[in-house]
Amino acid sequence: MQISSNPHAVLFVSPGMGHLIPFLELSRALVDHHNFQATLFVVASDSSVAGSEQILRSPNPEKLRIVSLPPVDLSDVDPSIPVGAKCRISMNKSIPSLRSEIGSIPVRPTVLIVDLFGTEAFSIAEEFNFSKYFFMTTGAWFLAVMLHIPFLDSKARDDHMIRHEPLRLPGCEPIRFEDTCEIFTDPSGVGIAAVEENMSRGMLKSDGILVNSFEDLEPVSLKALRDDSRIFGGSNVVPVLQVGPLVRDVGPTVQENYVLNWLDSQPPKSVVYISFGSGGTLSAQQLKELAFGLELSQQRFVWVVRPPAENVDASYFDVGNKNDKHITPNDYLPDGFMARTKQTGVVVPNWAPQTEILKHPSTGAFISHVGWNSTLESIVNGVPVIAWPFYAEQGMNAAALTEHMEVAVRLRPPSDGVITRDEISKAVRRIMVDDEEGKNIRTRMENLKNNSRKVSSKGGSSYSLLSKFADDCLMNLQKSHGA
Ligand code: UDP
């Protein structure tokens, strides 16, 4: 391999839009502002996601190459295993093709960057002798959990997993059991053992961690990650650099979208946007309650709908690509809902141009599953959130938004699992109708939005930390020139 004078980042991203989008933004930031060459390797299942054809087109193919790895065979994988386990298997099966692609790159890469499901690929960086970095596409609080798992003593585990007490991490806010992620709700410990083995230990082997967060957003967790070595078991601290928010800006090609045209004719901040990310689906009963709740709230809305399913993450791997294209929202929304709300709402099947909608001046609130990208997109556009977490670390994100940042209200499913139309309508009106609470939430969100812009501009903390990462890569490159 030849050695170039500019650093070359090779990125290997897990399936799912929630991973792909921030990886693309990281690649772009490195290329556009920090003089990198980048090659982003995508596992094939991503290309089947609605909207990804456009996203996967590189804006600058000279400097940013996007390569889809050959599809992997998942026919031997039990379809009922959790989404995370499926992602990890796809990634591991893609490693031989990744290795051969990297081996054939004429200019030697400087750094390999992977995410949660890709740490096995660090063996390739070790083989070719370049740096290995981890990119956390969720927040710093959850990063602290993932890093600390191997160092949790059995009492702390049992207090949380068996006695349902809050999980206490060094220097961080405690995590209530009802907000915790699934690995802690399985008392058998099988899930947490798998995460420790397959993720946490891999992350701890990295030379550094980039996290899609920023100082004003998660000051407590970021300080702990920086200053409290107990998170890392007291030694072998891995440097953590907060380089966010890395979020997609509006694309040029959706100008003629009917949702955006409809938004153009609505009053400022008058529309509630509802979307549950790439994976989120509702049960038939919950879908009905949400529809009636929106009607009851008497607010305008744009709602991304999917056919009902009992699994909350049913569409993660194939959103917008199911064989149910003949099914229309009329088939599963309550009778007459579409006709009754024709003037006040728009229903979008499967997938909508989310960043464009959140940026639109008519959008006033976001009912969201609070996946981390949706959370950041809301923040950079100053749109208050109605948090409705489904799975993974979303309960923690909801707690952070409502209690630490105070820019959201929260919906919590009762014991029968269904949030009623009254609760939904009440939450919408708490934000949208101009009372004291809604006003305070909007003001705090506006402040966070302004801070998010400052940290990402030249001289801001996130921009500077990405420059530091670039400098470190350059230094390694110069060392290998000398070698
Ligand atoms: N997204 C979109 N249109 C949709 C739903 C989602 O563009 O209809 C994008 C959204 O803007 C975000 C990503 O898909 O960038 C979803 O990531 P997030 O972390 O919020 O949730 P996940 O899909 O990982 O659960």
Short mmCIF file of C-alpha atoms and ligand atoms in Angstrom, two decimals:
data_model
loop_
_atom_site.label_atom_id
_atom_site.label_comp_id
_atom_site.label_asym_id
_atom_site.label_seq_id
_atom_site.Cartn_x
_atom_site.Cartn_y
_atom_site.Cartn_z
CA MET A 1 0.00 0.00 0.00
CA GLN A 2 1.16 3.55 -0.72
CA ILE A 3 1.14 6.19 2.00
CA SER A 4 -0.69 9.45 1.32
CA SER A 5 -0.01 12.83 2.90
CA ASN A 6 -3.66 13.26 4.01
CA PRO A 7 -5.28 11.02 6.60
CA HIS A 8 -7.61 8.38 5.19
CA ALA A 9 -10.49 7.21 7.43
CA VAL A 10 -12.14 3.87 6.77
CA LEU A 11 -15.56 3.62 8.41
CA PHE A 12 -17.58 0.44 8.91
CA VAL A 13 -21.20 1.08 9.81
CA SER A 14 -23.91 -1.16 11.30
CA PRO A 15 -27.24 -1.71 9.52
CA GLY A 16 -30.02 0.80 10.15
CA MET A 17 -30.60 4.43 9.26
CA GLY A 18 -29.89 5.45 12.86
CA HIS A 19 -26.29 4.33 12.33
CA LEU A 20 -25.86 5.13 8.64
CA ILE A 21 -26.92 8.79 8.89
CA PRO A 22 -24.48 9.84 11.66
CA PHE A 23 -21.65 7.86 10.01
CA LEU A 24 -22.27 9.72 6.76
CA GLU A 25 -22.25 13.02 8.64
CA LEU A 26 -19.02 12.12 10.42
CA SER A 27 -17.42 11.15 7.08
CA ARG A 28 -18.58 14.42 5.55
CA ALA A 29 -17.29 16.51 8.44
CA LEU A 30 -13.88 14.81 8.19
CA VAL A 31 -13.70 15.36 4.43
CA ASP A 32 -15.18 18.87 4.30
CA HIS A 33 -13.48 20.44 7.32
CA HIS A 34 -10.51 18.33 8.35
CA ASN A 35 -8.78 17.42 5.13
CA PHE A 36 -9.51 13.70 5.25
CA GLN A 37 -10.09 11.15 2.54
CA ALA A 38 -12.85 8.76 3.68
CA THR A 39 -14.23 5.37 2.63
CA LEU A 40 -17.51 4.35 4.22
CA PHE A 41 -18.33 0.62 4.12
CA VAL A 42 -22.01 -0.21 4.42
CA VAL A 43 -23.43 -3.69 5.00
CA ALA A 44 -25.82 -4.56 2.22
CA SER A 45 -29.12 -4.60 4.11
CA ASP A 46 -29.01 -0.80 4.44
CA SER A 47 -29.51 -0.33 0.75
CA SER A 48 -32.99 -1.81 1.04
CA VAL A 49 -34.20 0.95 3.33
CA ALA A 50 -36.54 3.57 1.90
CA GLY A 51 -34.70 6.78 1.12
CA SER A 52 -31.25 5.23 1.41
CA GLU A 53 -30.51 5.29 -2.37
CA GLN A 54 -30.38 9.05 -2.19
CA ILE A 55 -28.53 9.15 1.12
CA LEU A 56 -25.94 6.66 -0.13
CA ARG A 57 -24.95 8.90 -3.05
CA SER A 58 -21.67 10.56 -2.09
CA PRO A 59 -21.74 14.34 -2.43
CA ASN A 60 -18.01 14.29 -3.16
CA PRO A 61 -17.00 10.90 -4.62
CA GLU A 62 -13.38 12.02 -5.11
CA LYS A 63 -12.84 12.34 -1.38
CA LEU A 64 -15.70 10.34 0.12
CA ARG A 65 -16.26 6.86 -1.27
CA ILE A 66 -19.32 4.86 -0.18
CA VAL A 67 -18.96 1.12 -0.72
CA SER A 68 -21.77 -1.41 -0.22
CA LEU A 69 -20.32 -4.73 0.90
CA PRO A 70 -21.81 -7.88 -0.68
CA PRO A 71 -25.01 -9.13 1.02
CA VAL A 72 -24.50 -11.72 3.74
CA ASP A 73 -26.55 -14.88 4.14
CA LEU A 74 -28.73 -14.67 7.26
CA SER A 75 -30.83 -17.74 6.48
CA ASP A 76 -29.20 -19.66 9.36
CA VAL A 77 -30.14 -16.91 11.86
CA ASP A 78 -33.18 -17.39 14.07
CA PRO A 79 -35.52 -14.56 12.94
CA SER A 80 -36.82 -14.08 16.50
CA ILE A 81 -33.45 -12.98 17.96
CA PRO A 82 -33.22 -9.30 19.01
CA VAL A 83 -32.45 -6.66 16.37
CA GLY A 84 -29.08 -5.91 18.01
CA ALA A 85 -27.96 -9.54 17.78
CA LYS A 86 -29.00 -9.63 14.10
CA CYS A 87 -26.98 -6.47 13.40
CA ARG A 88 -23.91 -7.93 15.07
CA ILE A 89 -24.16 -11.18 13.08
CA SER A 90 -24.50 -9.23 9.79
CA MET A 91 -21.45 -7.17 10.69
CA ASN A 92 -19.33 -10.17 11.66
CA LYS A 93 -20.29 -12.01 8.48
CA SER A 94 -19.21 -8.95 6.48
CA ILE A 95 -15.72 -8.83 7.99
CA PRO A 96 -14.04 -11.07 5.36
CA SER A 97 -15.29 -8.79 2.53
CA LEU A 98 -14.30 -5.71 4.52
CA ARG A 99 -10.82 -7.12 4.99
CA SER A 100 -10.39 -7.86 1.33
CA GLU A 101 -11.69 -4.37 0.36
CA ILE A 102 -9.34 -2.67 2.82
CA GLY A 103 -6.44 -4.83 1.62
CA SER A 104 -7.04 -3.64 -1.93
CA ILE A 105 -7.14 0.10 -1.14
CA PRO A 106 -4.06 1.52 -2.90
CA VAL A 107 -3.53 4.31 -0.35
CA ARG A 108 -2.97 3.08 3.18
CA PRO A 109 -5.79 4.04 5.60
CA THR A 110 -4.88 5.91 8.77
CA VAL A 111 -7.77 4.98 10.99
CA LEU A 112 -10.66 2.50 11.16
CA ILE A 113 -13.86 3.81 12.78
CA VAL A 114 -16.63 1.39 13.80
CA ASP A 115 -19.76 1.48 15.94
CA LEU A 116 -21.48 -0.75 18.51
CA PHE A 117 -21.79 -3.83 16.33
CA GLY A 118 -18.48 -3.55 14.49
CA THR A 119 -15.71 -3.86 17.08
CA GLU A 120 -14.66 -7.30 15.77
CA ALA A 121 -13.31 -5.44 12.76
CA PHE A 122 -10.60 -3.90 14.96
CA SER A 123 -8.59 -7.05 14.15
CA ILE A 124 -8.18 -5.64 10.60
CA ALA A 125 -6.77 -2.34 11.93
CA GLU A 126 -4.37 -4.32 14.11
CA GLU A 127 -3.31 -6.47 11.14
CA PHE A 128 -2.64 -3.44 8.88
CA ASN A 129 -1.32 -1.31 11.74
CA PHE A 130 -3.59 1.71 11.73
CA SER A 131 -5.52 3.40 14.55
CA LYS A 132 -8.87 2.05 15.72
CA TYR A 133 -11.61 4.39 16.86
CA PHE A 134 -15.12 3.83 18.05
CA PHE A 135 -17.98 6.16 17.08
CA MET A 136 -20.90 6.18 19.52
CA THR A 137 -24.01 7.15 17.55
CA THR A 138 -26.02 7.56 20.77
CA GLY A 139 -25.35 9.86 23.72
CA ALA A 140 -22.64 10.09 26.37
CA TRP A 141 -24.85 8.75 29.18
CA PHE A 142 -25.46 5.47 27.37
CA LEU A 143 -21.80 5.39 26.34
CA ALA A 144 -20.88 5.47 30.04
CA VAL A 145 -23.19 2.48 30.64
CA MET A 146 -21.65 0.47 27.82
CA LEU A 147 -18.10 1.20 28.93
CA HIS A 148 -18.78 0.45 32.58
CA ILE A 149 -20.55 -2.91 32.13
CA PRO A 150 -17.39 -5.02 32.57
CA PHE A 151 -16.61 -3.19 35.83
CA LEU A 152 -20.06 -3.41 37.46
CA ASP A 153 -19.69 -5.52 40.57
CA SER A 154 -22.24 -8.22 41.28
CA LYS A 155 -23.98 -6.16 43.98
CA ALA A 156 -24.52 -3.21 41.64
CA ARG A 157 -25.84 -5.58 38.94
CA ASP A 158 -28.20 -7.35 41.31
CA ASP A 159 -29.43 -4.11 42.87
CA HIS A 160 -30.47 -2.96 39.40
CA MET A 161 -31.46 -6.17 37.62
CA ILE A 162 -33.08 -8.06 40.48
CA ARG A 163 -34.04 -5.45 43.10
CA HIS A 164 -34.88 -2.84 40.43
CA GLU A 165 -32.93 -0.07 42.15
CA PRO A 166 -31.37 2.69 40.03
CA LEU A 167 -28.16 1.83 38.21
CA ARG A 168 -25.41 4.05 39.64
CA LEU A 169 -22.45 4.80 37.38
CA PRO A 170 -19.44 6.74 38.67
CA GLY A 171 -20.01 10.48 38.23
CA CYS A 172 -23.22 10.05 36.18
CA GLU A 173 -26.91 10.54 36.86
CA PRO A 174 -28.50 7.31 38.15
CA ILE A 175 -30.67 5.32 35.73
CA ARG A 176 -34.09 4.27 37.00
CA PHE A 177 -35.04 0.66 36.35
CA GLU A 178 -38.10 1.70 34.34
CA ASP A 179 -35.84 3.70 31.98
CA THR A 180 -33.15 1.07 31.61
CA CYS A 181 -32.38 -0.85 28.41
CA GLU A 182 -33.37 -4.48 27.77
CA ILE A 183 -30.04 -6.03 28.71
CA PHE A 184 -30.75 -5.12 32.34
CA THR A 185 -34.31 -6.37 32.36
CA ASP A 186 -33.38 -9.99 31.68
CA PRO A 187 -32.46 -11.32 35.14
CA SER A 188 -30.83 -14.42 33.60
CA GLY A 189 -27.92 -12.15 32.67
CA VAL A 190 -27.56 -13.73 29.20
CA GLY A 191 -28.08 -10.40 27.39
CA ILE A 192 -25.66 -8.44 29.51
CA ALA A 193 -23.00 -11.13 29.26
CA ALA A 194 -23.29 -11.02 25.45
CA VAL A 195 -23.04 -7.22 25.40
CA GLU A 196 -20.02 -7.28 27.72
CA GLU A 197 -18.27 -9.85 25.57
CA ASN A 198 -19.23 -8.58 22.12
CA MET A 199 -19.44 -4.82 22.59
CA SER A 200 -18.07 -3.30 25.81
CA ARG A 201 -14.74 -5.16 25.73
CA GLY A 202 -14.27 -4.26 22.07
CA MET A 203 -14.98 -0.57 22.75
CA LEU A 204 -12.40 -0.60 25.55
CA LYS A 205 -9.76 -1.79 23.04
CA SER A 206 -10.13 1.33 20.90
CA ASP A 207 -7.53 4.11 20.75
CA GLY A 208 -10.29 6.69 21.25
CA ILE A 209 -14.03 7.18 21.21
CA LEU A 210 -15.97 9.83 19.29
CA VAL A 211 -19.46 10.46 20.66
CA ASN A 212 -22.33 12.23 18.91
CA SER A 213 -23.02 14.65 21.74
CA PHE A 214 -21.92 18.08 22.90
CA GLU A 215 -20.86 19.78 26.09
CA ASP A 216 -24.08 21.70 26.93
CA LEU A 217 -26.25 18.68 26.18
CA GLU A 218 -24.75 16.12 28.56
CA PRO A 219 -22.31 18.00 30.81
CA VAL A 220 -22.49 15.51 33.70
CA SER A 221 -21.86 12.33 31.69
CA LEU A 222 -19.18 13.95 29.54
CA LYS A 223 -17.31 15.19 32.62
CA ALA A 224 -17.50 11.71 34.15
CA LEU A 225 -16.15 10.14 30.95
CA ARG A 226 -13.32 12.65 30.91
CA ASP A 227 -12.40 12.80 34.59
CA ASP A 228 -13.65 9.72 36.40
CA SER A 229 -11.42 6.76 35.63
CA ARG A 230 -13.73 4.49 37.69
CA ILE A 231 -15.95 4.27 34.59
CA PHE A 232 -13.06 2.40 32.97
CA GLY A 233 -12.42 0.28 36.04
CA GLY A 234 -9.72 2.68 37.30
CA SER A 235 -7.16 2.17 34.53
CA ASN A 236 -6.79 1.96 30.74
CA VAL A 237 -8.93 5.06 30.28
CA VAL A 238 -9.94 5.53 26.64
CA PRO A 239 -10.10 9.21 25.57
CA VAL A 240 -13.65 10.30 24.74
CA LEU A 241 -14.18 13.22 22.34
CA GLN A 242 -17.63 14.74 21.96
CA VAL A 243 -17.91 15.79 18.31
CA GLY A 244 -21.67 16.27 17.89
CA PRO A 245 -24.25 17.09 16.97
CA LEU A 246 -23.51 15.36 13.66
CA VAL A 247 -26.92 15.41 11.99
CA ARG A 248 -28.10 15.45 8.43
CA ASP A 249 -28.87 18.84 7.03
CA VAL A 250 -31.71 19.20 4.54
CA GLY A 251 -31.15 17.53 1.18
CA PRO A 252 -31.60 19.43 -2.07
CA THR A 253 -33.83 16.85 -3.76
CA VAL A 254 -37.01 16.87 -1.71
CA GLN A 255 -38.12 20.40 -2.52
CA GLU A 256 -41.20 19.12 -4.31
CA ASN A 257 -42.37 16.89 -1.51
CA TYR A 258 -46.13 17.05 -0.83
CA VAL A 259 -45.66 17.10 2.95
CA LEU A 260 -43.34 20.10 2.73
CA ASN A 261 -45.75 21.81 0.35
CA TRP A 262 -48.56 21.26 2.85
CA LEU A 263 -46.39 22.59 5.70
CA ASP A 264 -45.73 25.74 3.63
CA SER A 265 -49.40 26.65 3.95
CA GLN A 266 -49.68 26.15 7.75
CA PRO A 267 -49.14 28.82 10.45
CA PRO A 268 -45.73 28.97 12.20
CA LYS A 269 -45.09 26.29 14.85
CA SER A 270 -48.62 24.93 14.50
CA VAL A 271 -47.93 21.33 13.40
CA VAL A 272 -47.07 18.25 15.48
CA TYR A 273 -44.77 15.82 13.66
CA ILE A 274 -45.09 12.14 14.68
CA SER A 275 -42.49 9.52 13.79
CA PHE A 276 -40.92 6.57 15.55
CA GLY A 277 -37.65 6.23 13.63
CA SER A 278 -36.67 3.46 11.31
CA GLY A 279 -37.77 0.64 13.59
CA GLY A 280 -40.76 1.77 15.60
CA THR A 281 -44.18 0.25 14.99
CA LEU A 282 -47.37 0.36 17.08
CA SER A 283 -49.89 -2.34 17.99
CA ALA A 284 -53.31 -2.08 16.33
CA GLN A 285 -54.87 -0.77 19.54
CA GLN A 286 -52.12 1.77 20.16
CA LEU A 287 -52.35 3.02 16.59
CA LYS A 288 -56.07 3.62 17.11
CA GLU A 289 -55.50 5.49 20.41
CA LEU A 290 -52.86 7.70 18.79
CA ALA A 291 -55.20 8.55 15.92
CA PHE A 292 -58.02 9.50 18.30
CA GLY A 293 -55.56 11.34 20.57
CA LEU A 294 -54.42 13.51 17.67
CA GLU A 295 -58.02 14.29 16.78
CA LEU A 296 -58.83 15.12 20.42
CA SER A 297 -55.86 17.49 20.67
CA GLN A 298 -57.29 19.58 17.81
CA GLN A 299 -53.77 20.32 16.57
CA ARG A 300 -52.44 20.07 13.04
CA PHE A 301 -50.16 17.09 12.39
CA VAL A 302 -47.85 15.21 10.01
CA TRP A 303 -47.81 11.52 10.95
CA VAL A 304 -45.48 8.85 9.56
CA VAL A 305 -47.60 5.69 9.80
CA ARG A 306 -46.79 2.02 9.39
CA PRO A 307 -49.10 -0.99 9.43
CA PRO A 308 -49.57 -2.23 13.01
CA ALA A 309 -47.33 -4.97 14.41
CA GLU A 310 -46.97 -6.49 17.87
CA ASN A 311 -43.13 -6.13 17.85
CA VAL A 312 -42.15 -2.54 18.64
CA ASP A 313 -39.09 -2.79 16.37
CA ALA A 314 -40.82 -4.73 13.59
CA SER A 315 -39.66 -2.56 10.69
CA TYR A 316 -36.00 -2.02 11.68
CA PHE A 317 -34.48 -4.04 8.84
CA ASP A 318 -36.94 -3.32 6.07
CA VAL A 319 -38.83 -0.10 6.64
CA GLY A 320 -40.53 0.96 3.44
CA ASN A 321 -39.49 -2.21 1.72
CA LYS A 322 -42.14 -4.68 2.82
CA ASN A 323 -44.35 -6.69 0.55
CA ASP A 324 -47.31 -4.75 1.91
CA LYS A 325 -47.15 -1.86 -0.51
CA HIS A 326 -50.75 -2.57 -1.50
CA ILE A 327 -51.87 -1.76 2.06
CA THR A 328 -52.80 1.90 2.50
CA PRO A 329 -53.15 3.82 5.80
CA ASN A 330 -56.95 3.77 5.24
CA ASP A 331 -56.82 0.00 5.78
CA TYR A 332 -55.49 0.22 9.32
CA LEU A 333 -56.35 3.70 10.66
CA PRO A 334 -59.77 4.14 12.37
CA ASP A 335 -62.77 4.41 10.05
CA GLY A 336 -63.21 7.93 8.75
CA PHE A 337 -59.98 9.26 10.37
CA MET A 338 -58.39 10.28 7.07
CA ALA A 339 -61.55 12.04 5.89
CA ARG A 340 -62.16 13.81 9.21
CA THR A 341 -58.57 15.12 9.41
CA LYS A 342 -58.18 15.99 5.72
CA GLN A 343 -57.86 19.70 6.44
CA THR A 344 -55.71 19.48 9.55
CA GLY A 345 -53.32 16.60 9.01
CA VAL A 346 -51.13 14.66 6.61
CA VAL A 347 -50.50 10.95 6.91
CA VAL A 348 -47.26 9.71 5.32
CA PRO A 349 -46.83 5.96 4.86
CA ASN A 350 -43.53 4.48 6.17
CA TRP A 351 -40.94 7.20 5.67
CA ALA A 352 -40.83 10.99 5.52
CA PRO A 353 -38.10 13.61 4.96
CA GLN A 354 -37.64 14.08 8.69
CA THR A 355 -34.86 16.65 8.85
CA GLU A 356 -36.71 18.85 6.34
CA ILE A 357 -39.91 18.57 8.38
CA LEU A 358 -38.18 19.40 11.66
CA LYS A 359 -36.48 22.38 10.06
CA HIS A 360 -39.74 23.71 8.63
CA PRO A 361 -41.03 26.84 10.43
CA SER A 362 -44.56 25.37 10.69
CA THR A 363 -43.38 22.44 12.86
CA GLY A 364 -44.02 23.08 16.55
CA ALA A 365 -43.51 19.74 18.33
CA PHE A 366 -42.27 16.21 17.69
CA ILE A 367 -43.86 13.04 19.10
CA SER A 368 -40.81 10.82 18.92
CA HIS A 369 -39.45 7.46 20.02
CA VAL A 370 -36.40 9.56 20.96
CA GLY A 371 -33.85 7.55 19.06
CA TRP A 372 -30.65 9.57 19.45
CA ASN A 373 -30.60 10.93 15.89
CA SER A 374 -34.21 12.08 16.14
CA THR A 375 -33.34 13.67 19.49
CA LEU A 376 -30.41 15.59 18.02
CA GLU A 377 -32.40 16.59 14.93
CA SER A 378 -35.08 18.03 17.18
CA ILE A 379 -32.49 19.93 19.21
CA VAL A 380 -30.62 21.47 16.27
CA ASN A 381 -33.97 22.68 14.93
CA GLY A 382 -35.29 23.84 18.32
CA VAL A 383 -38.41 21.63 18.21
CA PRO A 384 -39.77 20.53 21.64
CA VAL A 385 -40.31 16.80 22.08
CA ILE A 386 -43.08 14.53 23.33
CA ALA A 387 -40.98 11.53 24.30
CA TRP A 388 -42.45 8.10 23.67
CA PRO A 389 -39.58 5.63 24.08
CA PHE A 390 -39.87 2.07 22.70
CA TYR A 391 -36.65 0.06 23.14
CA ALA A 392 -32.85 0.07 23.44
CA GLU A 393 -31.53 3.20 25.24
CA GLN A 394 -34.63 5.26 24.35
CA GLY A 395 -35.93 5.24 27.97
CA MET A 396 -32.67 6.89 29.06
CA ASN A 397 -32.95 9.44 26.25
CA ALA A 398 -36.50 10.24 27.37
CA ALA A 399 -35.35 10.71 30.98
CA ALA A 400 -32.48 12.95 29.82
CA LEU A 401 -34.78 15.10 27.65
CA THR A 402 -37.47 15.52 30.28
CA GLU A 403 -35.45 15.65 33.51
CA HIS A 404 -31.88 16.74 32.69
CA MET A 405 -32.51 19.07 29.73
CA GLU A 406 -36.18 19.83 30.47
CA VAL A 407 -37.07 20.21 26.80
CA ALA A 408 -39.70 17.48 26.56
CA VAL A 409 -42.80 16.00 28.12
CA ARG A 410 -43.07 12.25 28.41
CA LEU A 411 -45.65 9.59 27.61
CA ARG A 412 -45.38 6.42 29.67
CA PRO A 413 -47.30 3.26 28.78
CA PRO A 414 -49.37 1.95 31.73
CA SER A 415 -49.22 -1.70 32.79
CA ASP A 416 -51.49 -2.87 29.92
CA GLY A 417 -49.02 -1.23 27.54
CA VAL A 418 -51.41 1.14 25.75
CA ILE A 419 -51.18 4.93 26.12
CA THR A 420 -54.71 6.33 25.95
CA ARG A 421 -56.03 8.97 23.57
CA ASP A 422 -56.58 11.34 26.54
CA GLU A 423 -52.98 11.16 27.64
CA ILE A 424 -51.75 11.69 24.11
CA SER A 425 -54.01 14.67 23.58
CA LYS A 426 -53.02 16.16 26.95
CA ALA A 427 -49.28 15.81 26.20
CA VAL A 428 -49.71 17.46 22.80
CA ARG A 429 -51.63 20.35 24.29
CA ARG A 430 -49.07 20.79 27.10
CA ILE A 431 -46.48 21.69 24.47
CA MET A 432 -48.55 23.24 21.71
CA VAL A 433 -51.02 25.37 23.60
CA ASP A 434 -49.23 28.41 24.81
CA ASP A 435 -49.28 27.97 28.60
CA GLU A 436 -46.37 28.54 30.95
CA GLU A 437 -44.95 25.01 30.67
CA GLY A 438 -44.98 24.97 26.87
CA LYS A 439 -43.34 28.39 26.77
CA ASN A 440 -40.55 27.36 29.17
CA ILE A 441 -39.86 24.19 27.24
CA ARG A 442 -39.68 26.11 23.96
CA THR A 443 -37.28 28.69 25.46
CA ARG A 444 -34.94 25.99 26.80
CA MET A 445 -35.05 24.16 23.47
CA GLU A 446 -34.19 27.38 21.65
CA ASN A 447 -31.16 27.82 23.95
CA LEU A 448 -29.98 24.27 23.27
CA LYS A 449 -30.43 24.85 19.55
CA ASN A 450 -28.22 27.96 19.71
CA ASN A 451 -25.58 26.10 21.72
CA SER A 452 -25.64 23.19 19.27
CA ARG A 453 -24.76 25.64 16.48
CA LYS A 454 -21.97 27.29 18.45
CA VAL A 455 -20.18 24.05 19.34
CA SER A 456 -20.21 22.87 15.71
CA SER A 457 -18.82 26.09 14.25
CA LYS A 458 -15.12 26.75 13.83
CA GLY A 459 -13.63 27.32 17.31
CA GLY A 460 -16.58 25.57 19.05
CA SER A 461 -15.84 22.65 21.39
CA SER A 462 -17.09 19.84 19.10
CA TYR A 463 -15.38 21.30 16.04
CA SER A 464 -12.12 21.63 17.97
CA LEU A 465 -12.27 18.06 19.28
CA LEU A 466 -12.77 16.72 15.77
CA SER A 467 -9.72 18.79 14.76
CA LYS A 468 -7.81 17.19 17.63
CA PHE A 469 -8.81 13.76 16.34
CA ALA A 470 -7.62 14.80 12.85
CA ASP A 471 -4.29 16.03 14.30
CA ASP A 472 -3.80 12.74 16.14
CA CYS A 473 -4.46 10.83 12.91
CA LEU A 474 -2.01 13.04 11.06
CA MET A 475 0.63 12.44 13.71
CA ASN A 476 0.16 8.68 13.37
CA LEU A 477 0.46 9.07 9.61
CA GLN A 478 3.69 10.99 9.95
CA LYS A 479 5.03 8.33 12.33
CA SER A 480 4.28 5.65 9.74
CA HIS A 481 6.01 7.79 7.05
CA GLY A 482 9.04 7.70 9.30
CA ALA A 483 8.67 3.96 9.96
N1 UDP B 1 -35.87 9.10 9.54
C1 UDP B 1 -36.36 9.75 8.42
N2 UDP B 1 -37.67 9.55 8.09
C2 UDP B 1 -38.52 8.78 8.82
C3 UDP B 1 -38.02 8.14 9.97
C4 UDP B 1 -36.69 8.33 10.32
O1 UDP B 1 -35.62 10.47 7.74
O2 UDP B 1 -39.69 8.66 8.45
C5 UDP B 1 -34.45 9.29 9.92
C6 UDP B 1 -34.35 10.26 11.08
O3 UDP B 1 -34.26 11.60 10.59
C7 UDP B 1 -33.09 9.79 11.79
C8 UDP B 1 -33.05 8.29 11.51
O4 UDP B 1 -33.91 8.07 10.40
O5 UDP B 1 -31.95 10.40 11.24
C9 UDP B 1 -33.55 7.47 12.67
O6 UDP B 1 -32.59 7.45 13.67
P1 UDP B 1 -32.94 7.43 15.20
O7 UDP B 1 -31.65 7.33 15.95
O8 UDP B 1 -33.79 8.56 15.56
O9 UDP B 1 -33.81 6.14 15.43
P2 UDP B 1 -33.63 4.60 15.02
O10 UDP B 1 -34.19 4.49 13.67
O11 UDP B 1 -32.17 4.27 15.11
O12 UDP B 1 -34.46 3.92 16.04
#
